[in-house]
PDB file of C-alpha atoms in Angstrom:
ATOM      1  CA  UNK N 424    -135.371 -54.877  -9.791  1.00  0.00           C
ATOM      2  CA  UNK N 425    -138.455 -55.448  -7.631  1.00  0.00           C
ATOM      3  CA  UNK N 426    -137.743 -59.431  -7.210  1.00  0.00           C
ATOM      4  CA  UNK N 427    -134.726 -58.630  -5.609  1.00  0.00           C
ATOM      5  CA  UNK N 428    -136.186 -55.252  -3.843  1.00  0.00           C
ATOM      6  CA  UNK N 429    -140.075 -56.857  -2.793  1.00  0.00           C
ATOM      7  CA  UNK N 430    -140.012 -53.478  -0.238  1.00  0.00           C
ATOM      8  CA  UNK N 431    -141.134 -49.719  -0.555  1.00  0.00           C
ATOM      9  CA  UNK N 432    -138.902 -46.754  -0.113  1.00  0.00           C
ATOM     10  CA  UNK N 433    -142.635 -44.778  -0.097  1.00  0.00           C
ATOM     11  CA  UNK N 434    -141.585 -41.404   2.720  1.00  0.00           C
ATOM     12  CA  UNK N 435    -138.012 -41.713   2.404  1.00  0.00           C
ATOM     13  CA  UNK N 436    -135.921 -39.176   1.167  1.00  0.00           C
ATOM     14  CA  UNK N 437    -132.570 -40.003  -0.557  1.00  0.00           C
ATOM     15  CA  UNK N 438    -129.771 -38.116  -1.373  1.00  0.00           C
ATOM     16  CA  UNK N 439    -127.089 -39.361  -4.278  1.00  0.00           C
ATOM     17  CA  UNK N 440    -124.139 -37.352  -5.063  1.00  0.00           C
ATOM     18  CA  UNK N 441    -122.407 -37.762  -8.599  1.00  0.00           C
ATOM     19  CA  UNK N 442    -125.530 -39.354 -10.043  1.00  0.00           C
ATOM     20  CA  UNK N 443    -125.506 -37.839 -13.589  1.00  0.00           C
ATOM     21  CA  UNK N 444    -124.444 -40.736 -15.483  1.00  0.00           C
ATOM     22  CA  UNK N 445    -123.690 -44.465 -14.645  1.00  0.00           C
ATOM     23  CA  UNK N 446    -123.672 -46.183 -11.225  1.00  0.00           C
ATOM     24  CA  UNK N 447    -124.953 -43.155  -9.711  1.00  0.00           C
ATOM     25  CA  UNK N 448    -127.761 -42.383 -11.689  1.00  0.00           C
ATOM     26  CA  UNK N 449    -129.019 -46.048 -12.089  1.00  0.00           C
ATOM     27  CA  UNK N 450    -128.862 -45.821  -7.961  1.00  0.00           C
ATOM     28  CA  UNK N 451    -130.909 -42.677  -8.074  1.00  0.00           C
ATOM     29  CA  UNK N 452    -133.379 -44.630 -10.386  1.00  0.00           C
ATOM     30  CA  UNK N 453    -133.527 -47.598  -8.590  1.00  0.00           C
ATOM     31  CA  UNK N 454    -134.186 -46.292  -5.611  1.00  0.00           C
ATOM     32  CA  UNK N 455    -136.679 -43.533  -7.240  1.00  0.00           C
ATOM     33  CA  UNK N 456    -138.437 -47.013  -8.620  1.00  0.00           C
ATOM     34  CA  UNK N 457    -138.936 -48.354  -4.928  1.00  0.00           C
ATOM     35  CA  UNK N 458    -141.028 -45.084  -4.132  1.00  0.00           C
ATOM     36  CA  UNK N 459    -138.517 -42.709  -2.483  1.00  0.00           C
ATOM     37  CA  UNK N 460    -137.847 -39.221  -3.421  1.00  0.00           C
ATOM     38  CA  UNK N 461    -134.582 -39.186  -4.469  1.00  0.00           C
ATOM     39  CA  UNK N 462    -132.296 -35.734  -5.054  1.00  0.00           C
ATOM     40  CA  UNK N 463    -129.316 -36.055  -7.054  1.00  0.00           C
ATOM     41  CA  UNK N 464    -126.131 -34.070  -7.469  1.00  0.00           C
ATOM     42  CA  UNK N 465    -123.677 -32.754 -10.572  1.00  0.00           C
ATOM     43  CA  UNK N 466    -121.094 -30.507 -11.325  1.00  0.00           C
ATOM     44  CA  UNK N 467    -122.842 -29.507 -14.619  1.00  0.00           C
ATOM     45  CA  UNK N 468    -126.647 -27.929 -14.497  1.00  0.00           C
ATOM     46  CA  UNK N 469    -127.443 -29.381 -18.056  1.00  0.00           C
ATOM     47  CA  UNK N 470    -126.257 -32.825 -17.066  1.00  0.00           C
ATOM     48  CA  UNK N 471    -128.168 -32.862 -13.612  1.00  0.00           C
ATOM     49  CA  UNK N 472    -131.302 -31.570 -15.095  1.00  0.00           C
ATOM     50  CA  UNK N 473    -131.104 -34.037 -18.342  1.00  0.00           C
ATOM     51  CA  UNK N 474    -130.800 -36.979 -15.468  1.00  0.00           C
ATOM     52  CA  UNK N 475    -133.344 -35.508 -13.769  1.00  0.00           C
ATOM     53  CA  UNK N 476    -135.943 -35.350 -16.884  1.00  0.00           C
ATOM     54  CA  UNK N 477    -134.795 -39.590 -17.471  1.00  0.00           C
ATOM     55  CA  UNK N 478    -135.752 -40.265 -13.613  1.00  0.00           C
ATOM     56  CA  UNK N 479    -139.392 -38.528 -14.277  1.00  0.00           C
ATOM     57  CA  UNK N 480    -139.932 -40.324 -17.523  1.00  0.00           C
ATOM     58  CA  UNK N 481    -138.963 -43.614 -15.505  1.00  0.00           C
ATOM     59  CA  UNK N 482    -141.157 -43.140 -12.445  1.00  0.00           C
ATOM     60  CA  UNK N 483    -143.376 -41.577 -11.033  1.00  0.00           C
ATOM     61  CA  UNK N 484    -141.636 -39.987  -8.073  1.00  0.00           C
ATOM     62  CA  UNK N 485    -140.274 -36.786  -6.708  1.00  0.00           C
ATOM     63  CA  UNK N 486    -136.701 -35.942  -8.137  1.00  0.00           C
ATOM     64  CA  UNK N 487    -134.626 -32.867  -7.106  1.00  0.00           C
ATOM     65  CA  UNK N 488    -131.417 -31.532  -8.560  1.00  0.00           C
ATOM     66  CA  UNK N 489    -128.747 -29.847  -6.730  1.00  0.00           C
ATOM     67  CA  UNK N 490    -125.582 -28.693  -8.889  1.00  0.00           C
ATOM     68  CA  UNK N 491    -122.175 -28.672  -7.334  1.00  0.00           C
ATOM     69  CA  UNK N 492    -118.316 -29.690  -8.252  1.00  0.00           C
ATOM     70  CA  UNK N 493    -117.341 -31.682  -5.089  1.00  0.00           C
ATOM     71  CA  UNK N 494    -113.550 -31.570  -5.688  1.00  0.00           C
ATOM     72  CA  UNK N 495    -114.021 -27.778  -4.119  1.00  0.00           C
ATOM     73  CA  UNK N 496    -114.653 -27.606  -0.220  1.00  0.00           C
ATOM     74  CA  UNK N 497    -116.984 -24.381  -0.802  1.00  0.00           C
ATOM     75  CA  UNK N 498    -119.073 -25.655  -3.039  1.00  0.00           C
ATOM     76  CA  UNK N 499    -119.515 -28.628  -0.895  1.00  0.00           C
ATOM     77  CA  UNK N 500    -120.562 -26.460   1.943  1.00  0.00           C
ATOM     78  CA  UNK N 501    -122.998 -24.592  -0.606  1.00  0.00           C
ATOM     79  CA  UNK N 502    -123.876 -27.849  -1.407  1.00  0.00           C
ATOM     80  CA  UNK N 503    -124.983 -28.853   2.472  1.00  0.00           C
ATOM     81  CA  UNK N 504    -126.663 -25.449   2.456  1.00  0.00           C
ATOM     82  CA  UNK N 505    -128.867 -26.134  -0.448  1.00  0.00           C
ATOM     83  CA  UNK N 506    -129.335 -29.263   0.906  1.00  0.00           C
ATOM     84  CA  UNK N 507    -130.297 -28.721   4.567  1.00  0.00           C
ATOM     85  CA  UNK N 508    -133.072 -25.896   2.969  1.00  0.00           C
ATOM     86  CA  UNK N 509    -134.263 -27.757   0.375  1.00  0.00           C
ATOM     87  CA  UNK N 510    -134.830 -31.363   1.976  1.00  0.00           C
ATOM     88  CA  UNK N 511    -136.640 -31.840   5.470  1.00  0.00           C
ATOM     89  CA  UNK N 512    -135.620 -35.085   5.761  1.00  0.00           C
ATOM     90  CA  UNK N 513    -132.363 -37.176   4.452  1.00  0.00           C
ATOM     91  CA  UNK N 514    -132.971 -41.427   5.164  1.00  0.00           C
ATOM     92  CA  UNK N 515    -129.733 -42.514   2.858  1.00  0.00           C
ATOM     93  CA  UNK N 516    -126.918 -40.629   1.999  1.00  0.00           C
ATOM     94  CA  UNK N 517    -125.370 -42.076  -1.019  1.00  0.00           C
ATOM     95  CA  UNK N 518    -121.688 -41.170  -1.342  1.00  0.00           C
ATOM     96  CA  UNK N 519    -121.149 -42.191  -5.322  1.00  0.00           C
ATOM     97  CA  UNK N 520    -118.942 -39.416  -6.222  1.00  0.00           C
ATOM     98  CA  UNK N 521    -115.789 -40.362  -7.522  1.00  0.00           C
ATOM     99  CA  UNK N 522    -113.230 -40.262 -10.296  1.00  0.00           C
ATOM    100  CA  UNK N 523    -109.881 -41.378 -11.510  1.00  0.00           C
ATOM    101  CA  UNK N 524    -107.219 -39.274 -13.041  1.00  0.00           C
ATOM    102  CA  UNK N 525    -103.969 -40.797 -14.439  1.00  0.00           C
ATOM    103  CA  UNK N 526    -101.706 -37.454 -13.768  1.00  0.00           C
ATOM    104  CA  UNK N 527    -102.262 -35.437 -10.769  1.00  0.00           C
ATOM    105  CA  UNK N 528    -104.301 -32.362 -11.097  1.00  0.00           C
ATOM    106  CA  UNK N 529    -104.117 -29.889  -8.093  1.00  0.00           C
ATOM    107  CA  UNK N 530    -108.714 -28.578  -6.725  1.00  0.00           C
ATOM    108  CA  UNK N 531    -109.200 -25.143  -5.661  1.00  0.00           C
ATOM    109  CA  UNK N 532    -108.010 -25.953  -2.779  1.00  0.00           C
ATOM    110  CA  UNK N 533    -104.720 -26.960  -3.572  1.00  0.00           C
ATOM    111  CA  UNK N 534    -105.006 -30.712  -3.107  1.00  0.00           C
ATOM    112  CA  UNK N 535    -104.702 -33.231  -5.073  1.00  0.00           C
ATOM    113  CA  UNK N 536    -107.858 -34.106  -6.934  1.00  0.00           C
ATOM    114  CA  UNK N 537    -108.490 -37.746  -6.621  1.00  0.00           C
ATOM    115  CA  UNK N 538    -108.348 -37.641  -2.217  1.00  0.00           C
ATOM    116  CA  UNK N 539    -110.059 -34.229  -2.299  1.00  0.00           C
ATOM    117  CA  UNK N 540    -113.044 -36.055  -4.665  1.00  0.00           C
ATOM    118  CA  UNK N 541    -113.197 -39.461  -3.622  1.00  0.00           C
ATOM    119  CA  UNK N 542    -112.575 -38.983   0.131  1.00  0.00           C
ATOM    120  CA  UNK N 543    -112.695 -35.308   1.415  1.00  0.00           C
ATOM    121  CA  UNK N 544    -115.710 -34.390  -0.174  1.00  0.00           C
ATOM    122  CA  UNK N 545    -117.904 -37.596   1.042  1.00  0.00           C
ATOM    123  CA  UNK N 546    -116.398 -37.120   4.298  1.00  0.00           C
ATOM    124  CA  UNK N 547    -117.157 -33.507   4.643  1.00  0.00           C
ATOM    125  CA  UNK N 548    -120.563 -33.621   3.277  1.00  0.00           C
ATOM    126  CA  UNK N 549    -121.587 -36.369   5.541  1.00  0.00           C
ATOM    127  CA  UNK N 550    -120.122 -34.338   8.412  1.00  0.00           C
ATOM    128  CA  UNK N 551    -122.329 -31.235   7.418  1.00  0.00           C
ATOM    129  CA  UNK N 552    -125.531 -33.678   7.181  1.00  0.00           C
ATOM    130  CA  UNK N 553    -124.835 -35.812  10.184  1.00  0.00           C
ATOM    131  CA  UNK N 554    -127.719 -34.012  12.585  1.00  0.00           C
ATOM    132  CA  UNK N 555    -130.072 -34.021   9.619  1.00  0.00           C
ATOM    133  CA  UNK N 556    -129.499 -37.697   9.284  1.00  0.00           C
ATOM    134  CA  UNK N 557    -129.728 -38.485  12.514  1.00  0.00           C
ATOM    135  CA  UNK N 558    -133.076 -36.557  13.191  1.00  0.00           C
ATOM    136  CA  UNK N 559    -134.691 -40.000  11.373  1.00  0.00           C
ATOM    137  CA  UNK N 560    -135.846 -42.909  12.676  1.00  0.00           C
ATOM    138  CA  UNK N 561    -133.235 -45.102  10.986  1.00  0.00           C
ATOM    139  CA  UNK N 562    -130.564 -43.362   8.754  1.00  0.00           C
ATOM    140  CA  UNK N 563    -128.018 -44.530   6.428  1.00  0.00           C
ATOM    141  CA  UNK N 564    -124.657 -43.566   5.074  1.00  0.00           C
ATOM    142  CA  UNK N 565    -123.853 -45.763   2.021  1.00  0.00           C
ATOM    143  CA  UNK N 566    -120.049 -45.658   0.790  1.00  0.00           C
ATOM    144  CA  UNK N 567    -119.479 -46.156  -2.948  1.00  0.00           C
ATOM    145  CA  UNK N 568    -115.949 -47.516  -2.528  1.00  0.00           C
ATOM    146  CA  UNK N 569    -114.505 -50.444  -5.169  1.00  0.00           C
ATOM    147  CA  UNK N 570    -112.631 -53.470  -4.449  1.00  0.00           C
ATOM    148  CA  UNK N 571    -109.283 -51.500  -5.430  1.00  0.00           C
ATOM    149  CA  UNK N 572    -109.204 -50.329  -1.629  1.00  0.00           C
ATOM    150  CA  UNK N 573    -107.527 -54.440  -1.450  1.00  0.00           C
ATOM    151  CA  UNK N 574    -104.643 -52.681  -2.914  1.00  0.00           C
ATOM    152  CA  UNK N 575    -104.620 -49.606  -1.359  1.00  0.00           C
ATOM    153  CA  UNK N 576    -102.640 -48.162   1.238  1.00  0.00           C
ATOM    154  CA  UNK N 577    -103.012 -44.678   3.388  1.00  0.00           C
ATOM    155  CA  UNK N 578     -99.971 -42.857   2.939  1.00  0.00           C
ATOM    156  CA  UNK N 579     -99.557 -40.382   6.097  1.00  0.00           C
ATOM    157  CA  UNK N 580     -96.515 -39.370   4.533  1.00  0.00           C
ATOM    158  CA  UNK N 581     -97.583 -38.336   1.031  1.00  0.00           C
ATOM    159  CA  UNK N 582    -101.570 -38.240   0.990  1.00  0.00           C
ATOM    160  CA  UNK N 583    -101.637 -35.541  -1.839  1.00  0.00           C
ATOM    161  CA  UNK N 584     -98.896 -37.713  -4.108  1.00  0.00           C
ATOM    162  CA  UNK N 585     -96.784 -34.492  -3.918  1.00  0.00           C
ATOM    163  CA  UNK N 586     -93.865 -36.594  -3.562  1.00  0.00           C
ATOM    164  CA  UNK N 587     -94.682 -39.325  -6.386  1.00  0.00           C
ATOM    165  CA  UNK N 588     -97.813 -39.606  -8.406  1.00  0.00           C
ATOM    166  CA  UNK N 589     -99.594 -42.782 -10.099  1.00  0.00           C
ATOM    167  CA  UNK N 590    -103.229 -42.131 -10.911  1.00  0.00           C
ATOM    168  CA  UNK N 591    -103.534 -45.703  -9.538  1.00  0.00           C
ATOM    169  CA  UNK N 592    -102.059 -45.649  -6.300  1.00  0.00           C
ATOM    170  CA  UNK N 593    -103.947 -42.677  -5.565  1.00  0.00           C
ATOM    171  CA  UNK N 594    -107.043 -44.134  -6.787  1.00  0.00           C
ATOM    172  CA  UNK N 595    -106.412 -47.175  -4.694  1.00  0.00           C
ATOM    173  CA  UNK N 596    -105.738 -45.097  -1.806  1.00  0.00           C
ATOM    174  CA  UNK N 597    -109.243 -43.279  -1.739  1.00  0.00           C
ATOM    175  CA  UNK N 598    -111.245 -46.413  -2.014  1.00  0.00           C
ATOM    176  CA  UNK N 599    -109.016 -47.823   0.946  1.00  0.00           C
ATOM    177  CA  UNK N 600    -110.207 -44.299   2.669  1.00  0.00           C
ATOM    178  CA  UNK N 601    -113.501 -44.839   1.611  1.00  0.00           C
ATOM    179  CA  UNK N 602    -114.708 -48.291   3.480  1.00  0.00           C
ATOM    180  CA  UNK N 603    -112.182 -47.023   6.207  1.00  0.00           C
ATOM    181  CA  UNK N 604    -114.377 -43.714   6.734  1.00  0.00           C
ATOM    182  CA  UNK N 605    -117.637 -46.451   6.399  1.00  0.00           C
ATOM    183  CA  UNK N 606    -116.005 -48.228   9.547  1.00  0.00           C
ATOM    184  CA  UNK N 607    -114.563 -45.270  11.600  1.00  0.00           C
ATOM    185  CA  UNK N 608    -118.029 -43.311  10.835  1.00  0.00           C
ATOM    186  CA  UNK N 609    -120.101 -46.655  11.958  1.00  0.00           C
ATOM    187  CA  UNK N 610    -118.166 -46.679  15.342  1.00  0.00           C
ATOM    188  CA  UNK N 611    -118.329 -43.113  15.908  1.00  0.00           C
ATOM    189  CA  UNK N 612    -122.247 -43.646  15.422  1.00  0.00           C
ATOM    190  CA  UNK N 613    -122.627 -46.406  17.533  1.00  0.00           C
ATOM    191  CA  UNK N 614    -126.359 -45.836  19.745  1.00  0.00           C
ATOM    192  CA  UNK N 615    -127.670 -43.995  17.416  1.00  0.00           C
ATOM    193  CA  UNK N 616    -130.217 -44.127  14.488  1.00  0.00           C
ATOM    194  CA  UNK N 617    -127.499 -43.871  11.499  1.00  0.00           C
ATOM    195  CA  UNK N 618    -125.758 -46.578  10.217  1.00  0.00           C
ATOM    196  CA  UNK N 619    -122.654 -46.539   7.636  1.00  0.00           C
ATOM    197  CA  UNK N 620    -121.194 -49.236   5.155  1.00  0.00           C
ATOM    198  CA  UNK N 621    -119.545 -49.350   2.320  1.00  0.00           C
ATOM    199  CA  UNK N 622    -119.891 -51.356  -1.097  1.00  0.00           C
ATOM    200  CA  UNK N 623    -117.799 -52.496  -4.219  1.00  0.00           C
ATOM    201  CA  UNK N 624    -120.018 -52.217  -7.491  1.00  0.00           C
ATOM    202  CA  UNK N 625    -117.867 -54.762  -9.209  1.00  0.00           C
ATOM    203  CA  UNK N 626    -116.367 -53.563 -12.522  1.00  0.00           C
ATOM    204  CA  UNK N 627    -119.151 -52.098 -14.223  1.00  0.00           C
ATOM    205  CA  UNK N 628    -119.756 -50.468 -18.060  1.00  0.00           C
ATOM    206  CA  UNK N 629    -119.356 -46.725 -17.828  1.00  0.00           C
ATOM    207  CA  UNK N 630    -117.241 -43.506 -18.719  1.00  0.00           C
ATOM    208  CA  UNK N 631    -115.217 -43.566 -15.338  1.00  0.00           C
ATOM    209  CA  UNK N 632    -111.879 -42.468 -15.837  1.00  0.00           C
ATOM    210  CA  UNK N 633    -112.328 -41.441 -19.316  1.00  0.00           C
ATOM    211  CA  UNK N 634    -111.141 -37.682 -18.436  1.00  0.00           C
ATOM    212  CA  UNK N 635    -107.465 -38.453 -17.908  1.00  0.00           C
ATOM    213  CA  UNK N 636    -106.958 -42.191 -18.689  1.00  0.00           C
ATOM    214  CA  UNK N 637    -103.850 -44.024 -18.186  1.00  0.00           C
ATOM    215  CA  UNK N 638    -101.940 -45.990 -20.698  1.00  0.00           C
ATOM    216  CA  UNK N 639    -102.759 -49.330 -19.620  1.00  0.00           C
ATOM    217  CA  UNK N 640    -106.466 -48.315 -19.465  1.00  0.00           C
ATOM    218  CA  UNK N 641    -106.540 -47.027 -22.939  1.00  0.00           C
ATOM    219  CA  UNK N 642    -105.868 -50.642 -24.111  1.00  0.00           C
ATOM    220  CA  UNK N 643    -107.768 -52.923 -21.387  1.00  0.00           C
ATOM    221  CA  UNK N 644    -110.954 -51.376 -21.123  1.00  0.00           C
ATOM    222  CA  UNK N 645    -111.886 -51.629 -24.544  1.00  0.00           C
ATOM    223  CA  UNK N 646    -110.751 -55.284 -24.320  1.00  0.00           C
ATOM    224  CA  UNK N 647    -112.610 -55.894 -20.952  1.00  0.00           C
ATOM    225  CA  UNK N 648    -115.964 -53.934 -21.855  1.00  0.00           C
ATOM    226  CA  UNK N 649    -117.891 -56.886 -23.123  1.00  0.00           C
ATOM    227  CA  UNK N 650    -117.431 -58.429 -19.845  1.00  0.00           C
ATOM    228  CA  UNK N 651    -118.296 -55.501 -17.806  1.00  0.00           C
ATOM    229  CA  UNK N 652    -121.613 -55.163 -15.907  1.00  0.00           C
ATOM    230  CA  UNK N 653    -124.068 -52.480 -17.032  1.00  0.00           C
ATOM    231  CA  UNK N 654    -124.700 -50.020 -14.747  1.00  0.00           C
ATOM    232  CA  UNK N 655    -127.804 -50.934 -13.452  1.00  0.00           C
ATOM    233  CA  UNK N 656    -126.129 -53.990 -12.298  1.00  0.00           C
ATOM    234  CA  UNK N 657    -123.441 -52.052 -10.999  1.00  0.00           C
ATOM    235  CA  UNK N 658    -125.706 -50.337  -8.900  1.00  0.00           C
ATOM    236  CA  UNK N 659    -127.855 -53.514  -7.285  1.00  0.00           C
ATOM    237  CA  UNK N 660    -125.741 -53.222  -4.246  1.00  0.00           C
ATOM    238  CA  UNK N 661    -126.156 -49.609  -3.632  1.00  0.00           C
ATOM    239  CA  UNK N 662    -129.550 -50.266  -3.836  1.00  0.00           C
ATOM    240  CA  UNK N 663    -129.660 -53.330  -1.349  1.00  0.00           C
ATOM    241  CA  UNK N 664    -127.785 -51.454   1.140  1.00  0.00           C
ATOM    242  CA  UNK N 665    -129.759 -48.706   0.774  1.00  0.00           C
ATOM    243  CA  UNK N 666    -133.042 -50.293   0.971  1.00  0.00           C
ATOM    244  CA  UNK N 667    -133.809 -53.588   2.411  1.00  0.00           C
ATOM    245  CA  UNK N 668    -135.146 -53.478   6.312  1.00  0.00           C
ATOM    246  CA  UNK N 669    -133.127 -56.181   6.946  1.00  0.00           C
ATOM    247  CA  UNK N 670    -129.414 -54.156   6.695  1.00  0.00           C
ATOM    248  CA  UNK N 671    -131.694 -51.195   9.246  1.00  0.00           C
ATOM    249  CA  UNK N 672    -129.569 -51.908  11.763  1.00  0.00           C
ATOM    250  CA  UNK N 673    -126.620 -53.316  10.193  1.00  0.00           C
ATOM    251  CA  UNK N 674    -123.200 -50.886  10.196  1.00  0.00           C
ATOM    252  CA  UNK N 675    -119.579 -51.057   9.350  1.00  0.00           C
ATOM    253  CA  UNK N 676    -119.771 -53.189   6.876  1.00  0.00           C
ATOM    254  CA  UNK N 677    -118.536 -54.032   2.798  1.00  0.00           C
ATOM    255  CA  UNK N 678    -120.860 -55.257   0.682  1.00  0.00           C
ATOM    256  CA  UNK N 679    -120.018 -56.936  -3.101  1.00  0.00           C
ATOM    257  CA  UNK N 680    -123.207 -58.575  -5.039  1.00  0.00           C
ATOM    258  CA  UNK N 681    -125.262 -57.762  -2.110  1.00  0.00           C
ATOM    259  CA  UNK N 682    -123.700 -59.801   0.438  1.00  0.00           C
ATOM    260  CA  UNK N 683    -121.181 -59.091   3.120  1.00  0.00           C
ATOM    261  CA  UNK N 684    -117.542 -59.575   2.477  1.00  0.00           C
ATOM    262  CA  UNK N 685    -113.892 -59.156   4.217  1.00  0.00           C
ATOM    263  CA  UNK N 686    -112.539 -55.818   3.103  1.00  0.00           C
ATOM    264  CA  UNK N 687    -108.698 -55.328   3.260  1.00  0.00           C
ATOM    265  CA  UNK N 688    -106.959 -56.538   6.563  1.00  0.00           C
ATOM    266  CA  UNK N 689    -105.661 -52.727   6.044  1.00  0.00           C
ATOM    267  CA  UNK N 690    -109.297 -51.689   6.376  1.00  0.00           C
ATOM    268  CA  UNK N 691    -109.615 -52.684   9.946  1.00  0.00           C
ATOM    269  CA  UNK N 692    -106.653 -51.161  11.635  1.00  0.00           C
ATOM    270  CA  UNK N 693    -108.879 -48.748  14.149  1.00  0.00           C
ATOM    271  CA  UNK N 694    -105.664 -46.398  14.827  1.00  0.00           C
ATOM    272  CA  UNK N 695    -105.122 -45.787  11.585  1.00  0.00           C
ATOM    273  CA  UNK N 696    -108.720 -45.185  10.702  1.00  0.00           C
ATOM    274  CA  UNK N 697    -108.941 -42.383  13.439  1.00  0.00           C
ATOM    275  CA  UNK N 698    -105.765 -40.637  12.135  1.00  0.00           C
ATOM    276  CA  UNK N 699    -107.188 -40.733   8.899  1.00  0.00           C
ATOM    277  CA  UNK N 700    -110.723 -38.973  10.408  1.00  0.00           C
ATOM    278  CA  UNK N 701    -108.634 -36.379  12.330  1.00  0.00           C
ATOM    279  CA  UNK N 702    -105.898 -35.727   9.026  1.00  0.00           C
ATOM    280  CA  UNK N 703    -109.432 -35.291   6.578  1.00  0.00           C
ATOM    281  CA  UNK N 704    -110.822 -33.267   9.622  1.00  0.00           C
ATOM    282  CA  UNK N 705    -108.339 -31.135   9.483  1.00  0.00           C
ATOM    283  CA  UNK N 706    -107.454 -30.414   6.012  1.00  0.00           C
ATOM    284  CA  UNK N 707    -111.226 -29.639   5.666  1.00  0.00           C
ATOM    285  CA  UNK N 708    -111.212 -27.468   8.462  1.00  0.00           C
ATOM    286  CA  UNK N 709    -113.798 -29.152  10.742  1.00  0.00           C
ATOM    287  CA  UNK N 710    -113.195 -30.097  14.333  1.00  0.00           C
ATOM    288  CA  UNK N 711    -113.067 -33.976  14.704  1.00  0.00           C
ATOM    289  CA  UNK N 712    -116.717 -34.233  14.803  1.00  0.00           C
ATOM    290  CA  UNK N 713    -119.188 -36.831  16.299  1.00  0.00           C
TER     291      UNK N 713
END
């Protein structure tokens, strides 16, 4: 990890949501490793706290542990809360949270699950954090999106799959969401100190999906695990973006294997990405901010 991260994170202050397990905790770790205090979110307090206890025993670091289930708008606004008191400062904003659900389940709010998780929540927390992250001297929103936003498409018509369901075309559609926040969040924050991109772990070793898996996953992941990346690979280019002084500046970008890449031609459509801010501002009930 340090050959390809040579830097410190020493005074920074990093926030990673869904970072009990997998990607997100290896990010939390990795970035804990390059001297930054690092707080971590879950929607179960035994889980958190257990990741918490493995981030200690790794380094030697300040961790914190906020617990919240992000699929619910109030508890992301408790979250922000608990957030806003309990850290002075936020440098990165991780948004790892995610999951994939192969029939549609309906959140507390009456949406359906896998655009409320993947998309609403990130959006809305990074909304309620925006002036904290923007009180630093350099700032940065990091979107945890996957390279299944190439198939993706935003469906004005039929965001909540009310009308038909797949778990995968919704899943596709929230990654698509994701790197299209990254860009429409980048040009909204254009002048000041917070940038935002968005990466593609690659297809990494873990438990996603495992809640409600789809036919077709049952049989390929076992098949395709031996070729999967662990998750601290998975995580490298979380960690790059995150980190290195030399992205400080860069914004509205996609990253894979720590380099800059072309996301979907879909991705760049500016009209769309502004309908999409004020449809998510609105079904979170926030005014279209910044």
């Amino acid at each position: 990890m340090n050959e390809i991260h040579p830097h410190t994170m020493t005074g920074q202050t990093v926030l990673v949501t869904g970072a009990t397990s997998g990607i997100g905790k290896a990010t939390a770790l990795g970035l804990a490793a390059l001297g930054a205090t690092v707080a971590i979110t879950g929607r179960d307090r035994e889980r958190t706290d257990g990741a918490v206890r493995d981030i200690r025993a790794s380094v030697d670091g300040e961790v914190h542990a906020f617990v919240a289930d992000l699929s619910s708008q109030s508890e992301v606004r408790r979250l922000a809360d608990e957030v806003l008191t309990g850290l002075p400062r936020i440098d990165v904003l991780v948004n790892n949270v995610g999951g994939y659900w192969n029939t549609r389940h309906v959140t507390a709010d009456a949406l359906e699950r896998t655009f409320a998780l993947n998309h609403l929540a990130p959006f809305l927390l990074t909304n309620l954090l925006l002036q904290r992250l923007k009180q630093g001297p350099a700032a940065r929103v990091v979107m945890v999106a996957s390279n299944a936003q190439s198939m993706g498409r935003i469906d004005f018509d039929d965001l909540q799959g009310e009308r038909a369901y797949s778990g995968a075309r919704a899943y596709n559609q929230s990654k698509l969401a994701n790197v299209m926040f990254a860009y429409e969040l980048a040009r909204r924050l254009q002048g000041t100190s917070v940038t935002a991109n968005a990466v593609h772990p690659g297809l990494v070793s873990t438990g996603f999906g495992a809640e409600d898996p789809g036919r077709t996953q049952r049989l390929l992941v076992p098949l395709l695990r031996p070729f999967m990346k662990a998750p601290a690979k998975g995580a490298a280019t979380s960690i790059h973006v995150a980190s290195v002084a030399q992205l400080a500046r860069v914004t509205g970008r996609y990253f894979a294997d720590r380099q800059p890449r072309k996301s979907s031609p879909l991705s760049y459509d500016t009209a769309a990405a502004a309908r999409l801010w004020q449809v998510s501002a609105d079904l979170v009930g926030l005014p279209a901010l910044t």
